[in-house]
GROMACS .gro file of C-alpha atoms in nm:
model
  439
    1UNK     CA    1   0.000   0.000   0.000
    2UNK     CA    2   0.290   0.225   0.069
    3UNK     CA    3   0.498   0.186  -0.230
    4UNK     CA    4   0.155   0.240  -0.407
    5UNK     CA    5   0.095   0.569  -0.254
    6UNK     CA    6   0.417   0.699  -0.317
    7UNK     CA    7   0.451   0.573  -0.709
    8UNK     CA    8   0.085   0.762  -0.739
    9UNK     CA    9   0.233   1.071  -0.579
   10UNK     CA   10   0.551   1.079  -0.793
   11UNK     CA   11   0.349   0.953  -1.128
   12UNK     CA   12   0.111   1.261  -1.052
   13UNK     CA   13   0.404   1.541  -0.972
   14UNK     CA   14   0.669   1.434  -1.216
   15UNK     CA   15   1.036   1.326  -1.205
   16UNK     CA   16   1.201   1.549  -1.327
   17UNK     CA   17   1.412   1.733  -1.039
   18UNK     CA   18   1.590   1.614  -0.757
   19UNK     CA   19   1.350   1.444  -0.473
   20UNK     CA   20   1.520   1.536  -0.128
   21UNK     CA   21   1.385   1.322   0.157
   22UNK     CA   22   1.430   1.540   0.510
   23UNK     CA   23   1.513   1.322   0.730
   24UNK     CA   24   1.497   1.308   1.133
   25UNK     CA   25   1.570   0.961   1.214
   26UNK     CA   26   1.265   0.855   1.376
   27UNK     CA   27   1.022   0.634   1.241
   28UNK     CA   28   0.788   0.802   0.995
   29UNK     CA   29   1.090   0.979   0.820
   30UNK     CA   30   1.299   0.599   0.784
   31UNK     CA   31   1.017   0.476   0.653
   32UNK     CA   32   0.995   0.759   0.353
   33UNK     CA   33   1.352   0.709   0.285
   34UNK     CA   34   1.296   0.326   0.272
   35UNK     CA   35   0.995   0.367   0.014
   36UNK     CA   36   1.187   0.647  -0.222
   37UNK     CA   37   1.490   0.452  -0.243
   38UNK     CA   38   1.256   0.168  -0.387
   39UNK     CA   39   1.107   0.424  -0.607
   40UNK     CA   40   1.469   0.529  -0.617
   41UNK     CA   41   1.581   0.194  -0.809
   42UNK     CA   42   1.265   0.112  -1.001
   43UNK     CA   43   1.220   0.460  -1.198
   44UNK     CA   44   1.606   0.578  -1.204
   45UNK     CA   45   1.466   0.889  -0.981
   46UNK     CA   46   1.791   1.159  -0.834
   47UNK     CA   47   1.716   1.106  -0.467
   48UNK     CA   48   1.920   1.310  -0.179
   49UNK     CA   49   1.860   1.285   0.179
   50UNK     CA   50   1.899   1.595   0.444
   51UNK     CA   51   1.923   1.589   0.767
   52UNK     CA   52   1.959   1.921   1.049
   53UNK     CA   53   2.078   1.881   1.349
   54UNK     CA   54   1.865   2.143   1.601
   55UNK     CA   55   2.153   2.158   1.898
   56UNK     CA   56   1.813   2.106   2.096
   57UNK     CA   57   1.888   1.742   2.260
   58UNK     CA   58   2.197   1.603   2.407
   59UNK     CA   59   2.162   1.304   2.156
   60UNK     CA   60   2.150   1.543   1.877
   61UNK     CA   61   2.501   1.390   1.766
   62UNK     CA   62   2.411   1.030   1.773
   63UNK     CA   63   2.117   1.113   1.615
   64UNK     CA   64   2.281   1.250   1.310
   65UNK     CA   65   2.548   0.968   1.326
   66UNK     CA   66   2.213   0.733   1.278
   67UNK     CA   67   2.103   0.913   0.961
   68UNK     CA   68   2.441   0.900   0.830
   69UNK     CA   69   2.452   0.502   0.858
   70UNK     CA   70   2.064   0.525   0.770
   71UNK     CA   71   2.177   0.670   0.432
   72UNK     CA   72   2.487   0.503   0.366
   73UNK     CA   73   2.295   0.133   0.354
   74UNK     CA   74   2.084   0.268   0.073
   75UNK     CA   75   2.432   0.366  -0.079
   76UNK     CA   76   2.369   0.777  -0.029
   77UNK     CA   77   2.560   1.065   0.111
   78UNK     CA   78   2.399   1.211   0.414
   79UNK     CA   79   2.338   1.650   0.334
   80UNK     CA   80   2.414   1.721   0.702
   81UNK     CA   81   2.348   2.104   0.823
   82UNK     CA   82   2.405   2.226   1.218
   83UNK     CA   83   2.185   2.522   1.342
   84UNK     CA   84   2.260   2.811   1.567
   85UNK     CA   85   1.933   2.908   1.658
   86UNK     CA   86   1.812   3.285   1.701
   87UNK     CA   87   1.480   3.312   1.859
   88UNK     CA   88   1.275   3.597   1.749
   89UNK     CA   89   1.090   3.773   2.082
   90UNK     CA   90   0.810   3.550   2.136
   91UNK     CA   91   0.930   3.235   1.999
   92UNK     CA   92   0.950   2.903   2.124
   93UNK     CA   93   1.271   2.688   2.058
   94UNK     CA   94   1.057   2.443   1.884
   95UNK     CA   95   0.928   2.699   1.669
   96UNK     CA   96   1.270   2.901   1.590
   97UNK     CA   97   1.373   2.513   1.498
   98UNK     CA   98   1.121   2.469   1.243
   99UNK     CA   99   1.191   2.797   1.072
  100UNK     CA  100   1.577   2.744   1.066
  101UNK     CA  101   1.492   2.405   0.924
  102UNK     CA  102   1.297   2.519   0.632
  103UNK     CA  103   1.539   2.808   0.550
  104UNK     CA  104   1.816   2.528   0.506
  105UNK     CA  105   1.574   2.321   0.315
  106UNK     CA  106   1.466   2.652   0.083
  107UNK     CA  107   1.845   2.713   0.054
  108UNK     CA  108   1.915   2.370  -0.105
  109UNK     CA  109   1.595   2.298  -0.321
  110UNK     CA  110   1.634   2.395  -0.674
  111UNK     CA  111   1.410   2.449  -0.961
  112UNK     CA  112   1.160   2.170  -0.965
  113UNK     CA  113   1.332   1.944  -0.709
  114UNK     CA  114   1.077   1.846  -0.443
  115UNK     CA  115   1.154   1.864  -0.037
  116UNK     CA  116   0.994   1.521   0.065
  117UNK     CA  117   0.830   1.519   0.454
  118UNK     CA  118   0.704   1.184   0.623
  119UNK     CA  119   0.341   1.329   0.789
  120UNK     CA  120   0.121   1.117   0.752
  121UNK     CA  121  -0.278   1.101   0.814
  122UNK     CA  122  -0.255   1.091   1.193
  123UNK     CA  123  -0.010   1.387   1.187
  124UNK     CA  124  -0.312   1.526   0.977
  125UNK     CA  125  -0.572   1.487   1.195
  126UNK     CA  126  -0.373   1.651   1.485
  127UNK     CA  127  -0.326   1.970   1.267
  128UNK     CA  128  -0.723   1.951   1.219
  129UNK     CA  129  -0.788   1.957   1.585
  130UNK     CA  130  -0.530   2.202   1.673
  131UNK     CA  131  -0.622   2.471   1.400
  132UNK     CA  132  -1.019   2.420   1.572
  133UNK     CA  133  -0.893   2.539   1.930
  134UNK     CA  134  -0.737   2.814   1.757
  135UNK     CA  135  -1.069   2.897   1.606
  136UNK     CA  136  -0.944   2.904   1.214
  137UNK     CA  137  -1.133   2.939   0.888
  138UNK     CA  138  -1.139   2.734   0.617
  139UNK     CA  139  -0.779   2.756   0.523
  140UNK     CA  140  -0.650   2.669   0.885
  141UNK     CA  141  -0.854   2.392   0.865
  142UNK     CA  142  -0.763   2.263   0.527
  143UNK     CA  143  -0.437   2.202   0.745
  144UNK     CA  144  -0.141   2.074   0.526
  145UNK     CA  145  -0.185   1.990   0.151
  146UNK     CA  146   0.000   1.648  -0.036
  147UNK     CA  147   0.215   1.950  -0.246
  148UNK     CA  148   0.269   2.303  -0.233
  149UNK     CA  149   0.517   2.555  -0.408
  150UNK     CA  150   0.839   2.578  -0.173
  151UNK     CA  151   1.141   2.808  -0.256
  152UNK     CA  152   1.198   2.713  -0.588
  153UNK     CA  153   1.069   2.393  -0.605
  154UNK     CA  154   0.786   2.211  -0.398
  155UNK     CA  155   0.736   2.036  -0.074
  156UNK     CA  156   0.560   1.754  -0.088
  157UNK     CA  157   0.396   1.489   0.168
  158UNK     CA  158   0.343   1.143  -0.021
  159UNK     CA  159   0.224   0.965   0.288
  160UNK     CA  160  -0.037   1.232   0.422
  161UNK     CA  161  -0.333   0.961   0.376
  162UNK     CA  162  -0.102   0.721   0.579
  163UNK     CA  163  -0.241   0.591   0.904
  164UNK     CA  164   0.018   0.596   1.183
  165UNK     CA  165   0.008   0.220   1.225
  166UNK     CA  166   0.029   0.150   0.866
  167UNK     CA  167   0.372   0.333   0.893
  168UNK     CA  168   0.453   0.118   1.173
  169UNK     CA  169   0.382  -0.209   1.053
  170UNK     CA  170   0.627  -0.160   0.715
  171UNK     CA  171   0.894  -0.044   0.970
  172UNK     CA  172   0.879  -0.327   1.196
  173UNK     CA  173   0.830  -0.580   0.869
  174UNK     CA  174   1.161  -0.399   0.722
  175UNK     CA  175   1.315  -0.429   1.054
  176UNK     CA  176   1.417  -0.040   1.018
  177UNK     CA  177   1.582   0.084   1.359
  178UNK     CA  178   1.471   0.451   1.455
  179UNK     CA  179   1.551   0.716   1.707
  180UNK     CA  180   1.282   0.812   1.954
  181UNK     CA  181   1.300   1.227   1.989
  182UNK     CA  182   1.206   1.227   2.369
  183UNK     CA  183   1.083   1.555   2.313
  184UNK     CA  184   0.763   1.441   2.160
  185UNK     CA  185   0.688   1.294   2.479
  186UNK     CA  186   0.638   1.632   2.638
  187UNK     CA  187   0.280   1.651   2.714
  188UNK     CA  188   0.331   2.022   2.759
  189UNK     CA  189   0.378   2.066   2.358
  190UNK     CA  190  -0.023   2.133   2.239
  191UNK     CA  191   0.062   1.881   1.964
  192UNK     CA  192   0.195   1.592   2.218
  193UNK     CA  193  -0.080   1.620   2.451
  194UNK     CA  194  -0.352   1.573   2.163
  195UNK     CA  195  -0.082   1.266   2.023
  196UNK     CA  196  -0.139   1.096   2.367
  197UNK     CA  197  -0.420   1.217   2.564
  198UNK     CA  198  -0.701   1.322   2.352
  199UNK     CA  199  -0.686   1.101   2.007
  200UNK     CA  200  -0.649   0.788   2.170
  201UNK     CA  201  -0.987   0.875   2.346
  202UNK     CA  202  -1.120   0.979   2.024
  203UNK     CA  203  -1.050   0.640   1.837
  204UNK     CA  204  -1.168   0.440   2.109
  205UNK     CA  205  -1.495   0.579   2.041
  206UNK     CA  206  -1.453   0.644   1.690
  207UNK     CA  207  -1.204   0.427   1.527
  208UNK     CA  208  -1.200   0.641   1.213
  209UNK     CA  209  -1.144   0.967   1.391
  210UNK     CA  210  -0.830   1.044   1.232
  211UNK     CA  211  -0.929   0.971   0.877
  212UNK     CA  212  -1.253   1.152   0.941
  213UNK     CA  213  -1.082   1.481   1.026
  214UNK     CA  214  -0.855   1.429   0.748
  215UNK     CA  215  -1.120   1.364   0.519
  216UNK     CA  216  -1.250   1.751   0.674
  217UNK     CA  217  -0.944   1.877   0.600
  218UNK     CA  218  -0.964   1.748   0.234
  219UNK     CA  219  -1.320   1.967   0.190
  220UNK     CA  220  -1.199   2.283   0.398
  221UNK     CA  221  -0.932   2.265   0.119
  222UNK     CA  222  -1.141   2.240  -0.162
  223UNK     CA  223  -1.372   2.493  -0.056
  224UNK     CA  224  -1.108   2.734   0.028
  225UNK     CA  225  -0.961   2.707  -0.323
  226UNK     CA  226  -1.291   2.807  -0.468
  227UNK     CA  227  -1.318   3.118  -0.233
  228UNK     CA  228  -1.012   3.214  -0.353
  229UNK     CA  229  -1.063   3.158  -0.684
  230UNK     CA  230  -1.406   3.369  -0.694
  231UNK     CA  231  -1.243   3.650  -0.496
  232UNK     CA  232  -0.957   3.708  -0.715
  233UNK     CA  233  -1.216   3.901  -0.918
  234UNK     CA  234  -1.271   4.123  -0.597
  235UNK     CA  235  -0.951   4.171  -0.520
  236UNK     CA  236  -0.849   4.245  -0.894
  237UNK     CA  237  -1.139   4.526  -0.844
  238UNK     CA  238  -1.009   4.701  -0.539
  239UNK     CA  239  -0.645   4.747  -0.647
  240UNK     CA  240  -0.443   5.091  -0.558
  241UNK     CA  241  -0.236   5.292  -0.689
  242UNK     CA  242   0.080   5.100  -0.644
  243UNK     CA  243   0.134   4.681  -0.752
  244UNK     CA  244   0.039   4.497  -0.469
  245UNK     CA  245  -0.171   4.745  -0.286
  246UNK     CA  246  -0.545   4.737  -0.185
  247UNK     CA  247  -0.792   5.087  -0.240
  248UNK     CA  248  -0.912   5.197   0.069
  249UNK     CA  249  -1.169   5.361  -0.095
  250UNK     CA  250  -1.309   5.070  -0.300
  251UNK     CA  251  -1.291   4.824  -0.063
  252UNK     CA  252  -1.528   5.036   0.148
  253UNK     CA  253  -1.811   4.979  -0.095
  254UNK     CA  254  -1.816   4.603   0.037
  255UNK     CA  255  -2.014   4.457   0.342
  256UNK     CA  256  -1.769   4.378   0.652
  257UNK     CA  257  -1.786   4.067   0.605
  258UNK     CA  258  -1.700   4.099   0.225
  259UNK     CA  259  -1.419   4.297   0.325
  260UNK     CA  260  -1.248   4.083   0.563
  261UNK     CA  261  -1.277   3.744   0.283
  262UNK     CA  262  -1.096   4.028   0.070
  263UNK     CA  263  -0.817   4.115   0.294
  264UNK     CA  264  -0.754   3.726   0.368
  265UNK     CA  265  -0.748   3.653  -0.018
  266UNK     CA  266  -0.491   3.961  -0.055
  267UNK     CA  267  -0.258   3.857   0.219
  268UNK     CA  268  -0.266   3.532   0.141
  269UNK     CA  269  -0.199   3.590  -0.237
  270UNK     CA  270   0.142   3.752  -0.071
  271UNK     CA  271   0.213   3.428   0.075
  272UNK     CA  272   0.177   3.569   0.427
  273UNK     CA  273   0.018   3.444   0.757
  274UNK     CA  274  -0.303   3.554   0.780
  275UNK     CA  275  -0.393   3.783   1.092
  276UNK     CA  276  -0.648   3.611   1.361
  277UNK     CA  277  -0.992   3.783   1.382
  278UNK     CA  278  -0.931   4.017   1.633
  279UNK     CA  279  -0.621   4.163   1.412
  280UNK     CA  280  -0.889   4.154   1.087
  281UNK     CA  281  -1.155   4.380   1.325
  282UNK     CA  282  -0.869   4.599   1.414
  283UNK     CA  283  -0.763   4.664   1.052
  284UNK     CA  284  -1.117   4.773   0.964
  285UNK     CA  285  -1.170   5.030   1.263
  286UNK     CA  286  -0.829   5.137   1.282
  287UNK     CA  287  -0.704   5.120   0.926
  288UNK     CA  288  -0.985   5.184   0.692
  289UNK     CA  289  -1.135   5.390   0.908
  290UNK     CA  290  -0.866   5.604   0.934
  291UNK     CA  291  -0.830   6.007   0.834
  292UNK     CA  292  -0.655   6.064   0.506
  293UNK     CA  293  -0.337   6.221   0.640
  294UNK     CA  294  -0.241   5.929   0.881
  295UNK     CA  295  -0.055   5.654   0.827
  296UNK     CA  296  -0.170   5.350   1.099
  297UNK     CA  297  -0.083   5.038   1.093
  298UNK     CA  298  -0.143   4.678   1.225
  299UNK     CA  299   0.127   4.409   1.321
  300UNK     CA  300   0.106   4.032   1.368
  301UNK     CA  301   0.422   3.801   1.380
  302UNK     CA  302   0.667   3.964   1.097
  303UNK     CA  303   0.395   4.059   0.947
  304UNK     CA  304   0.257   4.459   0.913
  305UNK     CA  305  -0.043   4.599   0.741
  306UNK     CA  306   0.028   5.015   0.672
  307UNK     CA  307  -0.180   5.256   0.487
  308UNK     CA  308  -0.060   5.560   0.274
  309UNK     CA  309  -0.354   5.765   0.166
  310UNK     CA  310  -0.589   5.574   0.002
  311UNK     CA  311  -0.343   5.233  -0.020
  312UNK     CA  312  -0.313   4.971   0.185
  313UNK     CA  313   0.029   4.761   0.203
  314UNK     CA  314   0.123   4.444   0.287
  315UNK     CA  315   0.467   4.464   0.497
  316UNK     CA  316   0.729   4.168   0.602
  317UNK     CA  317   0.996   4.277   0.834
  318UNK     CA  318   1.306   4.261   0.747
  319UNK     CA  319   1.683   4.307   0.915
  320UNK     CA  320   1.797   4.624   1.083
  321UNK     CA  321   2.013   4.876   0.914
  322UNK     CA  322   2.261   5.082   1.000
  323UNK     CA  323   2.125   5.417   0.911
  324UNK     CA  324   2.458   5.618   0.975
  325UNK     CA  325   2.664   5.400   0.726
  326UNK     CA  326   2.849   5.512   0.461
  327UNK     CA  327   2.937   5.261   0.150
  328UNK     CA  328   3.211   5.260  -0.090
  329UNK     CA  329   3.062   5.154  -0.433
  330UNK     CA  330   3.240   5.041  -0.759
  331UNK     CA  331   2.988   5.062  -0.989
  332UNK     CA  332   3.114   4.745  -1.187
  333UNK     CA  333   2.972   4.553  -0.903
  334UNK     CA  334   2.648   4.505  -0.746
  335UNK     CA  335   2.606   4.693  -0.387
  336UNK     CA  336   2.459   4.446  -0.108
  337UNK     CA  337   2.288   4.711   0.212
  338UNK     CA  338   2.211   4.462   0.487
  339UNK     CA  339   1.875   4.523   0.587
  340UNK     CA  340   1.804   4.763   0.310
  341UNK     CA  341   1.839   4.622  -0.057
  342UNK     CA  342   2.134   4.642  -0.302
  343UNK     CA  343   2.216   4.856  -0.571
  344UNK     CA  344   2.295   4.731  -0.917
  345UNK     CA  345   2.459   4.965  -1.238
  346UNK     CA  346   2.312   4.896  -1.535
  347UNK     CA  347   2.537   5.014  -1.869
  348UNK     CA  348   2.282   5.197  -2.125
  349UNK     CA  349   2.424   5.488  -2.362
  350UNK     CA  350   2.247   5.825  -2.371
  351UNK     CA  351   2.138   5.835  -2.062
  352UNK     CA  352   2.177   5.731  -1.612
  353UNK     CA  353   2.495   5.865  -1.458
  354UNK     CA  354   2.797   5.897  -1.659
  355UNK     CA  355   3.047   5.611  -1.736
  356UNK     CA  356   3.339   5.851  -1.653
  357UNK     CA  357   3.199   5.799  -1.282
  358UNK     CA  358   3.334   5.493  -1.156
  359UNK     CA  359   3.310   5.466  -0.764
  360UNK     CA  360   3.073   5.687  -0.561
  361UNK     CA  361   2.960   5.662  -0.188
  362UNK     CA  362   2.576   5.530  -0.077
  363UNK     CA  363   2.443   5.655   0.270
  364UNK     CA  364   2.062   5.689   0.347
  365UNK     CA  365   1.884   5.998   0.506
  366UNK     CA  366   2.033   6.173   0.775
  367UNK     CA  367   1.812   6.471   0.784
  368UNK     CA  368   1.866   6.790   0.657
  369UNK     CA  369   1.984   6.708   0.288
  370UNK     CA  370   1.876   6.937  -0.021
  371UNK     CA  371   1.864   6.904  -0.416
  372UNK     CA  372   1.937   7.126  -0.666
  373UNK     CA  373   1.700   7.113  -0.889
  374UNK     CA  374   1.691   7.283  -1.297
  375UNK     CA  375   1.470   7.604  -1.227
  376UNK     CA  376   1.362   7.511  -0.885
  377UNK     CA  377   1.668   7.602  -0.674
  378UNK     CA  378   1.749   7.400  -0.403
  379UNK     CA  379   1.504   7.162  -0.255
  380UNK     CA  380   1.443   7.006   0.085
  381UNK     CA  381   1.456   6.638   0.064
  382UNK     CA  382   1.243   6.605   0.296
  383UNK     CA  383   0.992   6.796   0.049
  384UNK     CA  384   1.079   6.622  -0.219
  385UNK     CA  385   0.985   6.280  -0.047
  386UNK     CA  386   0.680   6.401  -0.006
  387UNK     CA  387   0.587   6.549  -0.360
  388UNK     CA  388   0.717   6.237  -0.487
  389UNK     CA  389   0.490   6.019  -0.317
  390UNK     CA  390   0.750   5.796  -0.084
  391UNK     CA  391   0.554   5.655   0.157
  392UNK     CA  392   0.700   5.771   0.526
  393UNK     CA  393   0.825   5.390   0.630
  394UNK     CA  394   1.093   5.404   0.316
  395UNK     CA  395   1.213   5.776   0.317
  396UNK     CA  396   1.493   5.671   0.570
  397UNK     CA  397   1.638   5.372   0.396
  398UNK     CA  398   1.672   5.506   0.024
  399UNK     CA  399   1.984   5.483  -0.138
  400UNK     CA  400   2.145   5.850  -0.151
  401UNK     CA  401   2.437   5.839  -0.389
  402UNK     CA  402   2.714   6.089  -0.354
  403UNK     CA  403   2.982   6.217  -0.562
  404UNK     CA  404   3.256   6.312  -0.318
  405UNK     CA  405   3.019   6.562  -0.153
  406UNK     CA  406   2.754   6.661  -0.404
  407UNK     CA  407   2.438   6.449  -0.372
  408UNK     CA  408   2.369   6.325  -0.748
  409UNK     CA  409   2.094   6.083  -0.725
  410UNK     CA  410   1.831   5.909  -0.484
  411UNK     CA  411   1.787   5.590  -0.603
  412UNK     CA  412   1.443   5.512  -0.790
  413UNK     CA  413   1.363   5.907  -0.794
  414UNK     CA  414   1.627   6.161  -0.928
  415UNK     CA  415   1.938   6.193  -1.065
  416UNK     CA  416   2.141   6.519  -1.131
  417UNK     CA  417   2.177   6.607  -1.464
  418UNK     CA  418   2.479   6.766  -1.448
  419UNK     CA  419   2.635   6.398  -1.364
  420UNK     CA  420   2.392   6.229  -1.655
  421UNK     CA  421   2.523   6.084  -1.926
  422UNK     CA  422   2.504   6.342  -2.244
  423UNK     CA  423   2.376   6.193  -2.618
  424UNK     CA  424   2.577   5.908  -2.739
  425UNK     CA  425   2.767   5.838  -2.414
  426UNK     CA  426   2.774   5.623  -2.224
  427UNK     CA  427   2.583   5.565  -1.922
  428UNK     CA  428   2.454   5.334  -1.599
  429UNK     CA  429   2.109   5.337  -1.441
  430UNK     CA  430   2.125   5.303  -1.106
  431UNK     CA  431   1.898   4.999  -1.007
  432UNK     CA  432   1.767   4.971  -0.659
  433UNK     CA  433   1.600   4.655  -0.525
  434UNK     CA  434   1.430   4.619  -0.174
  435UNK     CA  435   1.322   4.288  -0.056
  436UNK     CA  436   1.060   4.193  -0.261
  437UNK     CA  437   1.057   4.462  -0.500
  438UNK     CA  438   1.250   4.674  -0.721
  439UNK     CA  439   1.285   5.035  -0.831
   0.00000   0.00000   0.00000
């Protein structure tokens, strides 16, 4: 039944990249490497198997010393990675592990290569139940799908229709020798307690609990795609000014409740968390509702909702800069700003800043700066920032490019003409690119 499961899944989603199976050491996980080395052999499939080491137990070592051997009897080399974990305020070690995890997975996956995961329908029906006492919507409860888009590939979850003991009776007929993560007996973990208190219960009375919530999940999924899909049309309708930004205005014209399926649709169509209720309420009295001139916003996780005007953006935080930092650039090469973006020259002829400049220095707002600009005199940045349009959260980390002391250009937004590049020379516009956007 396995080995049927999995050929369906990779006959369905191709084999064309490389399959990488993540791998823990424990039970579920040996038995996905077991079935995808079979697959492996039979359809000449490029298999790789990754394993992170957390630093969270003291076994961690002879845990990854047990993939390593794991691997090596299927004849494969082990991807090890070590994590040095940085908790974010708020965040559990268990939860800083995950994200580390899947940022070395996202690191390694290339185009069209899948990241394979051993849940399975039990670990299914615990998502279920958990996303209910958090009092989710549909998508919550559509908990985790067989494949999604990850990085640049996908991640995919062959055995998520699996029952637990259907896992454990190939690994005991194999003979496969696993870890056991003691952590997973911590009945303080939300997840643990409904693994060993509260299913158990459930099957007793309802032996087909856990493929019964599954099978709920399955629905909540399909009827979440076809919200989606019929409020693309919305969303498409209430679009602002900028790319990615919501009308204040137009999304007024909607019921409440209209509006808050149309924020959920919009975040999640930036591949964001979406905000609980109470942050949803909060963004309609405090955000729509807001006067023209003020610029409020709403935060959950790294996520931040602002408003400029009549727009509404969708915000993910990023690394802090060092504002009073001054940068050397050679414009042959591209400019990295930590926390900011990097700069790029681009050659073109006629036009941008003039070849003959080679190396100028970048340093973002300190206050006070002005522009000279062709029958306007000198101009307060400041000003300028605003008659351009810069929305207030940006104006401190643009790109100001000097030469020696004369400021020639702010990246995205002016450049000096007595530094441009004159008819038939050569030139290089300045490209700026934040996270997740470009200028």
């Amino acid at each position: 039944m396995l080995l049927d499961v999995s050929r369906d899944f990779c006959s369905r989603f191709g084999r064309g990249g490389t399959y990488w199976v993540a791998l823990s050491g424990g039970m579920d996980s040996l038995v996905l490497l077991s079935l995808w080395n079979t697959l492996r052999n039979e359809l000449e499939l490029d298999l790789r198997v990754i394993h992170v080491n957390h630093g969270l137990s003291p076994h961690a070592g002879s845990w990854a010393h047990h993939c390593r051997e794991a691997a090596r009897q299927y004849g494969l080399n082990l991807v090890e990675r070590s994590l040095h974990l940085i908790l974010q305020p708020g965040e559990s070690p268990e939860d800083a592990a995950r994200r580390h995890r899947y940022a070395v997975f996202a690191e390694l996956i290339r185009e069209g290569d899948i990241l394979l995961t051993a849940h399975h329908q039990d670990d299914q029906a615990e998502t279920v139940l958990l996303q209910l006492l958090r009092g989710a919507g549909p998508k919550g409860l559509s908990a985790m799908p067989v494949i999604k888009p990850f990085a640049k590939g996908f991640h995919g979850r062959p055995l998520l229709q699996v029952p637990r003991i259907s896992m454990r009776q190939y690994a005991e007929k194999l003979g496969l020798k696993w870890i056991n993560d003691e952590s997973n007996e911590d009945r303080k973990f939300a997840r643990n307690f409904l693994r060993h208190e509260i299913m158990p219960r459930l099957i007793s009375r309802w032996p087909s609990a856990a493929a019964s919530l599954a099978r709920s999940a399955a629905h909540c999924a399909e009827q979440h795609k076809l919200l989606d899909d019929f409020l693309l049309d919305s969303v498409s309708h209430v679009q602002g000014t900028r790319p990615g930004t919501l009308s204040v205005t137009q999304l007024l014209q909607f019921s409440p409740e209209k509006q808050r399926l149309i924020l959920r649709s919009w975040i999640n169509l930036h591949h964001c968390p979406l905000p609980d209720t109470k942050k949803l309420y909060s963004i309609q009295h405090s955000v729509l509702n807001a006067a023209w001139d003020r610029s409020p916003c709403v935060r959950w996780g790294r996520v931040s909702l602002r408003r400029h005007r009549d727009d509404l953006f969708l915000l993910t935080a990023t690394s802090e800069f060092d504002a009073s930092r001054i940068f050397t650039w050679d414009l042959s090469d591209t400019l990295f700003m930590h926390g900011i973006g990097k700069l790029h020259a681009k050659p073109v002829c006629g036009q941008g800043l003039s070849a003959a400049i080679r190396q100028v220095t970048v340093r973002c707002r300190q206050g006070g700066e002005k522009i000279e600009l062709p029958a306007r005199g000198r101009r307060a940045l400041k000003n300028l920032f605003q008659e351009w349009q810069v929305v207030p959260w940006e104006r401190n980390s643009i790109p100001l490019i000097y030469v020696g002391n004369d400021l020639v250009a702010v990246a995205g937004y002016f450049l000096h003409e007595e530094f441009t590049a004159r008819a038939g020379e050569p030139g290089r516009e300045l490209l700026f690119e934040r996270q997740g956007t470009s200028m």
